[in-house]
DNA sequence: AACGGACTCATACTAAAGTACCAAAGTTCA
DNA sequence: TGAACTTTGGTACTTTAGTATGAGTCCGTT
């Protein structure tokens, strides 16, 4: 909301400035009315495009961003997080163990901890919850 | 690219039309130059916003869109698809059976079929593959 | 030094998932 | 009509996942 006011404030200011410039040019006989109006219109058209593009870029970046704060809140350790990401990739316990150079028993331990922290009963549920919390990459 | 030409064509046409209208109003003494320019500027600013919003909405709809064609290709039946979505929600076989009013045995049958069609060995992998193929809702 | 937490690992067990095989009913299409 | 497919479901079995318990090492903090 604040941003909207700022944008329109800047817009009105720009209109006033361009008014003065266009009036000056018309009185000097350098510009016709049509040209002044046309230039103004096109300038503001592109201002509209530019502002909207900026807002939309910000939006799509936000949705991709991982919620590091949430990970902290849940007290998920880095190793547990690694295991979570591997689970979300569809790997089995054995595969994850091989990937991370530990035993399957260790993976089971991490998984159990993850379930506690995410309040999940099975890995598919843990993936869903993690996705909803934006704590794992969309990849 | 074609769209861009069309948009700018329409833009130039709109400028010419509004020129004529504004000239007519100025000669009649109804409008001052400043007001005409201001109105033009604001109109085109919002045209810019509007056009860009339209283009971006189309984009974000595309990325959310489920690849129905892919589902057809993989020959996933509607029932199988229902089960796939439930799996992705984190539900167990028992829970899915209760949700769809069938037996757990039936769910297992559908799941096995899904694994064949998605070339997956376990449900977490099936979810990943389905996600990558854009055949299940982001939800 | 003592404590707590992360990481690692094992064992034993249960539960859930996954596989194989079989079957029946209904629908669609050549 | 027969074949193919979908949907449903059961049984028996194997494999993987998940739980519980216990333990050791390392590191940081009090």
Short mmCIF file of C-alpha atoms (C1' of nucleotides) in Angstrom, two decimals:
data_model
loop_
_atom_site.label_atom_id
_atom_site.label_comp_id
_atom_site.label_asym_id
_atom_site.label_seq_id
_atom_site.Cartn_x
_atom_site.Cartn_y
_atom_site.Cartn_z
CA UNK A 1 0.00 0.00 0.00
CA UNK A 2 2.83 2.33 0.91
CA UNK A 3 4.50 1.49 -2.37
CA UNK A 4 1.38 2.34 -4.30
CA UNK A 5 1.26 5.83 -2.76
CA UNK A 6 4.91 6.38 -3.55
CA UNK A 7 4.46 5.27 -7.13
CA UNK A 8 1.51 7.57 -7.72
CA UNK A 9 3.22 10.42 -5.98
CA UNK A 10 6.19 10.05 -8.31
CA UNK A 11 3.80 9.77 -11.20
CA UNK A 12 2.05 13.05 -10.42
CA UNK A 13 5.38 14.78 -9.96
CA UNK A 14 6.58 13.50 -13.30
CA UNK A 15 3.40 14.77 -14.95
CA UNK A 16 3.94 18.25 -13.54
CA UNK A 17 7.57 18.36 -14.62
CA UNK A 18 6.75 17.21 -18.12
CA UNK A 19 3.95 19.75 -18.29
CA UNK A 20 6.36 22.55 -17.67
CA UNK A 21 8.81 21.24 -20.22
CA UNK A 22 6.20 20.70 -22.86
CA UNK A 23 4.65 24.11 -22.28
CA UNK A 24 8.04 25.74 -22.59
CA UNK A 25 8.76 23.91 -25.82
CA UNK A 26 5.37 24.80 -27.30
CA UNK A 27 5.71 28.51 -26.45
CA UNK A 28 9.12 28.49 -28.08
CA UNK A 29 7.47 27.05 -31.18
CA UNK A 30 9.73 23.99 -31.23
CA UNK A 31 7.01 21.45 -30.65
CA UNK A 32 3.52 21.04 -31.83
CA UNK A 33 0.76 20.01 -29.46
CA UNK A 34 0.37 16.62 -31.06
CA UNK A 35 3.98 15.72 -30.65
CA UNK A 36 4.01 16.77 -27.01
CA UNK A 37 0.95 14.70 -26.23
CA UNK A 38 2.32 11.74 -28.13
CA UNK A 39 5.64 11.81 -26.37
CA UNK A 40 3.96 12.08 -22.98
CA UNK A 41 1.65 9.19 -23.73
CA UNK A 42 4.43 6.91 -24.85
CA UNK A 43 6.65 7.83 -21.94
CA UNK A 44 3.93 6.98 -19.46
CA UNK A 45 3.05 3.82 -21.27
CA UNK A 46 6.56 2.56 -20.78
CA UNK A 47 6.63 3.76 -17.19
CA UNK A 48 3.57 1.57 -16.63
CA UNK A 49 5.29 -1.40 -18.26
CA UNK A 50 8.47 -0.91 -16.28
CA UNK A 51 6.79 -0.59 -12.89
CA UNK A 52 4.61 -3.61 -13.46
CA UNK A 53 7.53 -5.71 -14.58
CA UNK A 54 9.45 -4.79 -11.49
CA UNK A 55 6.58 -5.78 -9.21
CA UNK A 56 6.09 -9.10 -10.91
CA UNK A 57 9.75 -10.02 -10.82
CA UNK A 58 9.77 -9.47 -7.11
CA UNK A 59 6.77 -11.72 -6.71
CA UNK A 60 8.17 -14.68 -8.59
CA UNK A 61 11.45 -14.43 -6.67
CA UNK A 62 9.62 -14.56 -3.37
CA UNK A 63 7.83 -17.78 -4.16
CA UNK A 64 11.07 -19.57 -5.09
CA UNK A 65 12.88 -18.48 -1.95
CA UNK A 66 13.56 -21.08 0.75
CA UNK A 67 12.37 -20.14 4.18
CA UNK A 68 15.65 -20.41 6.07
CA UNK A 69 14.01 -18.91 9.12
CA UNK A 70 11.49 -21.69 9.24
CA UNK A 71 14.30 -24.27 9.09
CA UNK A 72 15.87 -22.55 12.11
CA UNK A 73 12.58 -22.46 13.95
CA UNK A 74 12.07 -26.16 13.44
CA UNK A 75 15.65 -26.75 14.57
CA UNK A 76 16.41 -28.96 11.62
CA UNK A 77 20.16 -29.61 11.58
CA UNK A 78 22.15 -29.43 8.39
CA UNK A 79 22.52 -33.19 8.21
CA UNK A 80 18.84 -33.73 8.79
CA UNK A 81 18.17 -31.19 6.06
CA UNK A 82 20.39 -33.07 3.65
CA UNK A 83 18.45 -36.24 4.33
CA UNK A 84 15.17 -34.39 3.85
CA UNK A 85 16.24 -33.16 0.44
CA UNK A 86 17.27 -36.65 -0.59
CA UNK A 87 13.96 -38.08 0.55
CA UNK A 88 12.19 -35.45 -1.55
CA UNK A 89 14.27 -36.57 -4.53
CA UNK A 90 12.69 -39.98 -4.17
CA UNK A 91 15.70 -41.85 -2.78
CA UNK A 92 15.46 -44.93 -0.55
CA UNK A 93 17.21 -45.13 2.82
CA UNK A 94 19.91 -47.30 1.29
CA UNK A 95 20.47 -44.88 -1.58
CA UNK A 96 20.66 -41.90 0.75
CA UNK A 97 23.14 -43.76 2.96
CA UNK A 98 25.35 -44.42 -0.05
CA UNK A 99 25.07 -40.83 -1.20
CA UNK A 100 26.00 -39.39 2.20
CA UNK A 101 28.57 -42.09 3.06
CA UNK A 102 26.88 -43.27 6.24
CA UNK A 103 24.94 -46.34 7.31
CA UNK A 104 21.30 -46.95 6.68
CA UNK A 105 20.83 -46.98 10.43
CA UNK A 106 22.04 -43.40 10.60
CA UNK A 107 19.56 -42.37 7.91
CA UNK A 108 16.76 -43.95 9.85
CA UNK A 109 17.78 -41.95 12.89
CA UNK A 110 17.76 -38.69 10.94
CA UNK A 111 14.44 -39.53 9.32
CA UNK A 112 12.82 -40.23 12.69
CA UNK A 113 14.06 -36.90 14.00
CA UNK A 114 12.72 -35.16 10.93
CA UNK A 115 9.32 -36.72 11.43
CA UNK A 116 9.24 -35.42 15.00
CA UNK A 117 10.23 -31.93 13.93
CA UNK A 118 7.83 -31.81 10.99
CA UNK A 119 5.06 -33.64 12.82
CA UNK A 120 4.83 -36.27 10.11
CA UNK A 121 4.09 -39.98 10.23
CA UNK A 122 5.65 -41.04 6.93
CA UNK A 123 8.05 -39.65 4.41
CA UNK A 124 5.46 -38.68 1.83
CA UNK A 125 3.80 -36.56 4.51
CA UNK A 126 7.11 -35.05 5.53
CA UNK A 127 7.74 -34.04 1.92
CA UNK A 128 4.32 -32.42 1.66
CA UNK A 129 4.77 -30.50 4.90
CA UNK A 130 8.27 -29.39 3.93
CA UNK A 131 6.95 -28.22 0.57
CA UNK A 132 4.13 -26.28 2.16
CA UNK A 133 6.58 -24.65 4.53
CA UNK A 134 8.88 -23.73 1.63
CA UNK A 135 11.87 -25.33 3.28
CA UNK A 136 12.95 -27.58 0.45
CA UNK A 137 13.94 -26.56 -3.07
CA UNK A 138 11.36 -26.74 -5.78
CA UNK A 139 14.06 -28.12 -8.06
CA UNK B 1 6.87 -10.87 -31.52
CA UNK B 2 3.64 -10.77 -33.50
CA UNK B 3 1.84 -9.74 -30.36
CA UNK B 4 4.28 -6.91 -29.79
CA UNK B 5 3.60 -5.48 -33.27
CA UNK B 6 -0.14 -5.73 -32.72
CA UNK B 7 0.09 -4.01 -29.36
CA UNK B 8 2.15 -1.14 -30.73
CA UNK B 9 -0.08 -0.84 -33.77
CA UNK B 10 -3.10 -0.49 -31.51
CA UNK B 11 -1.14 1.96 -29.39
CA UNK B 12 -0.33 4.26 -32.31
CA UNK B 13 -3.93 4.10 -33.50
CA UNK B 14 -5.16 5.01 -30.02
CA UNK B 15 -2.75 7.95 -29.94
CA UNK B 16 -4.08 9.28 -33.25
CA UNK B 17 -7.68 8.96 -32.16
CA UNK B 18 -7.06 10.68 -28.88
CA UNK B 19 -5.14 13.42 -30.71
CA UNK B 20 -8.16 14.22 -32.77
CA UNK B 21 -10.43 14.24 -29.75
CA UNK B 22 -8.12 16.38 -27.72
CA UNK B 23 -7.57 18.83 -30.56
CA UNK B 24 -11.30 19.14 -31.04
CA UNK B 25 -11.87 19.78 -27.37
CA UNK B 26 -9.10 22.38 -27.22
CA UNK B 27 -10.40 24.29 -30.24
CA UNK B 28 -13.84 24.29 -28.66
CA UNK B 29 -12.21 25.81 -25.61
CA UNK B 30 -13.40 23.07 -23.32
CA UNK B 31 -9.98 21.78 -22.36
CA UNK B 32 -6.67 23.29 -21.60
CA UNK B 33 -3.46 21.84 -23.00
CA UNK B 34 -2.28 20.68 -19.63
CA UNK B 35 -5.38 18.73 -18.90
CA UNK B 36 -5.31 17.04 -22.29
CA UNK B 37 -1.71 16.00 -21.84
CA UNK B 38 -2.33 14.82 -18.30
CA UNK B 39 -5.30 12.73 -19.25
CA UNK B 40 -3.39 11.19 -22.15
CA UNK B 41 -0.45 10.38 -19.93
CA UNK B 42 -2.54 8.70 -17.27
CA UNK B 43 -4.58 6.78 -19.79
CA UNK B 44 -1.47 5.36 -21.38
CA UNK B 45 0.10 4.63 -18.03
CA UNK B 46 -2.81 2.42 -17.16
CA UNK B 47 -2.82 0.86 -20.59
CA UNK B 48 0.77 -0.12 -19.93
CA UNK B 49 -0.15 -1.60 -16.57
CA UNK B 50 -3.09 -3.45 -18.00
CA UNK B 51 -1.25 -5.00 -20.92
CA UNK B 52 1.64 -6.11 -18.79
CA UNK B 53 -0.63 -7.61 -16.18
CA UNK B 54 -2.41 -9.55 -18.86
CA UNK B 55 0.85 -10.95 -20.21
CA UNK B 56 2.08 -11.94 -16.79
CA UNK B 57 -1.14 -13.60 -15.77
CA UNK B 58 -0.92 -15.74 -18.84
CA UNK B 59 2.61 -16.69 -17.89
CA UNK B 60 1.88 -17.69 -14.33
CA UNK B 61 -1.12 -19.70 -15.48
CA UNK B 62 1.10 -21.62 -17.85
CA UNK B 63 3.55 -22.64 -15.18
CA UNK B 64 0.76 -23.80 -12.87
CA UNK B 65 -0.99 -25.66 -15.66
CA UNK B 66 -1.10 -29.42 -15.42
CA UNK B 67 0.22 -31.28 -18.43
CA UNK B 68 -2.93 -33.16 -19.33
CA UNK B 69 -1.28 -34.37 -22.49
CA UNK B 70 1.45 -36.05 -20.51
CA UNK B 71 -1.13 -37.81 -18.36
CA UNK B 72 -2.72 -39.13 -21.55
CA UNK B 73 0.65 -40.22 -22.93
CA UNK B 74 1.43 -42.15 -19.78
CA UNK B 75 -2.04 -43.68 -19.94
CA UNK B 76 -2.76 -42.91 -16.33
CA UNK B 77 -6.45 -43.59 -15.71
CA UNK B 78 -8.60 -41.20 -13.72
CA UNK B 79 -8.69 -43.52 -10.71
CA UNK B 80 -4.96 -44.01 -10.79
CA UNK B 81 -4.58 -40.26 -10.99
CA UNK B 82 -6.74 -39.78 -7.94
CA UNK B 83 -4.54 -42.16 -6.01
CA UNK B 84 -1.42 -40.36 -7.23
CA UNK B 85 -2.72 -37.05 -5.91
CA UNK B 86 -3.53 -38.58 -2.54
CA UNK B 87 -0.06 -40.08 -2.30
CA UNK B 88 1.41 -36.66 -3.03
CA UNK B 89 -0.69 -35.27 -0.18
CA UNK B 90 1.16 -37.59 2.14
CA UNK B 91 -1.62 -40.08 2.78
CA UNK B 92 -1.05 -43.74 3.67
CA UNK B 93 -2.66 -46.58 1.72
CA UNK B 94 -5.21 -47.04 4.49
CA UNK B 95 -6.08 -43.34 4.51
CA UNK B 96 -6.42 -43.23 0.74
CA UNK B 97 -8.65 -46.32 0.83
CA UNK B 98 -10.91 -44.60 3.35
CA UNK B 99 -10.97 -41.41 1.34
CA UNK B 100 -11.89 -43.15 -1.93
CA UNK B 101 -14.21 -45.75 -0.31
CA UNK B 102 -12.32 -48.80 -1.54
CA UNK B 103 -10.11 -51.42 0.04
CA UNK B 104 -6.45 -51.05 0.78
CA UNK B 105 -5.84 -53.90 -1.62
CA UNK B 106 -7.31 -51.82 -4.42
CA UNK B 107 -5.05 -48.92 -3.56
CA UNK B 108 -2.04 -51.18 -3.70
CA UNK B 109 -3.11 -52.30 -7.15
CA UNK B 110 -3.41 -48.73 -8.40
CA UNK B 111 -0.10 -47.77 -6.82
CA UNK B 112 1.70 -50.65 -8.51
CA UNK B 113 0.24 -49.62 -11.84
CA UNK B 114 1.35 -46.04 -11.24
CA UNK B 115 4.89 -47.16 -10.48
CA UNK B 116 4.99 -49.04 -13.78
CA UNK B 117 3.67 -46.09 -15.75
CA UNK B 118 5.95 -43.57 -14.03
CA UNK B 119 8.94 -45.90 -13.92
CA UNK B 120 9.26 -45.49 -10.15
CA UNK B 121 10.30 -47.90 -7.43
CA UNK B 122 8.67 -46.19 -4.46
CA UNK B 123 6.07 -43.58 -3.79
CA UNK B 124 8.49 -40.76 -2.99
CA UNK B 125 10.08 -41.33 -6.36
CA UNK B 126 6.71 -41.40 -8.06
CA UNK B 127 5.87 -38.05 -6.49
CA UNK B 128 9.13 -36.55 -7.70
CA UNK B 129 8.67 -37.82 -11.23
CA UNK B 130 5.05 -36.66 -11.33
CA UNK B 131 6.14 -33.23 -10.11
CA UNK B 132 8.86 -32.97 -12.71
CA UNK B 133 6.39 -33.94 -15.41
CA UNK B 134 3.88 -31.34 -14.17
CA UNK B 135 1.14 -33.86 -13.87
CA UNK B 136 0.12 -33.25 -10.28
CA UNK B 137 -1.09 -29.98 -8.74
CA UNK B 138 1.40 -27.82 -6.98
CA UNK B 139 -1.01 -27.44 -4.08
"C1'" DA C 1 34.72 -31.05 34.47
"C1'" DA C 2 29.98 -31.70 33.29
"C1'" DC C 3 26.38 -31.16 30.22
"C1'" DG C 4 23.81 -30.95 25.94
"C1'" DG C 5 23.37 -31.53 21.20
"C1'" DA C 6 24.71 -33.37 16.64
"C1'" DC C 7 26.26 -37.27 14.30
"C1'" DT C 8 27.03 -42.00 13.97
"C1'" DC C 9 25.77 -46.90 14.46
"C1'" DA C 10 23.83 -51.32 16.02
"C1'" DT C 11 20.06 -54.51 17.36
"C1'" DA C 12 15.42 -56.07 17.59
"C1'" DC C 13 11.04 -55.51 16.40
"C1'" DT C 14 6.63 -53.83 14.20
"C1'" DA C 15 4.19 -51.64 10.59
"C1'" DA C 16 3.63 -50.24 6.13
"C1'" DA C 17 4.73 -50.59 1.60
"C1'" DG C 18 5.53 -53.22 -2.39
"C1'" DT C 19 5.21 -57.62 -5.31
"C1'" DA C 20 3.10 -61.61 -7.28
"C1'" DC C 21 -0.72 -64.11 -8.42
"C1'" DC C 22 -5.40 -64.73 -9.07
"C1'" DA C 23 -10.15 -63.40 -10.08
"C1'" DA C 24 -14.65 -61.02 -11.24
"C1'" DA C 25 -17.52 -57.38 -13.20
"C1'" DG C 26 -18.27 -53.66 -16.32
"C1'" DT C 27 -17.27 -50.95 -20.46
"C1'" DT C 28 -15.59 -50.00 -25.01
"C1'" DC C 29 -14.29 -51.08 -29.62
"C1'" DA C 30 -12.99 -53.70 -33.78
"C1'" DT D 1 -18.33 -61.92 -29.99
"C1'" DG D 2 -13.86 -61.50 -28.18
"C1'" DA D 3 -10.16 -58.76 -26.70
"C1'" DA D 4 -8.46 -55.12 -24.02
"C1'" DC D 5 -8.78 -52.15 -20.38
"C1'" DT D 6 -10.42 -50.28 -15.88
"C1'" DT D 7 -11.83 -51.05 -11.36
"C1'" DT D 8 -12.22 -53.79 -7.57
"C1'" DG D 9 -10.54 -57.13 -4.27
"C1'" DG D 10 -8.31 -61.13 -1.95
"C1'" DT D 11 -4.25 -63.92 -0.36
"C1'" DA D 12 0.51 -64.72 0.53
"C1'" DC D 13 4.80 -63.14 0.76
"C1'" DT D 14 9.00 -60.01 0.66
"C1'" DT D 15 11.10 -55.71 1.29
"C1'" DT D 16 11.44 -51.33 3.08
"C1'" DA D 17 10.26 -48.13 6.30
"C1'" DG D 18 9.52 -46.76 10.92
"C1'" DT D 19 10.02 -47.38 16.15
"C1'" DA D 20 12.42 -48.30 20.37
"C1'" DT D 21 16.48 -48.84 22.86
"C1'" DG D 22 21.10 -48.31 23.64
"C1'" DA D 23 25.77 -46.59 22.93
"C1'" DG D 24 30.01 -43.92 21.47
"C1'" DT D 25 32.50 -39.71 19.71
"C1'" DC D 26 33.12 -34.94 19.08
"C1'" DC D 27 32.39 -30.17 19.94
"C1'" DG D 28 30.73 -26.05 22.12
"C1'" DT D 29 29.07 -23.92 26.30
"C1'" DT D 30 28.63 -23.12 31.19
#
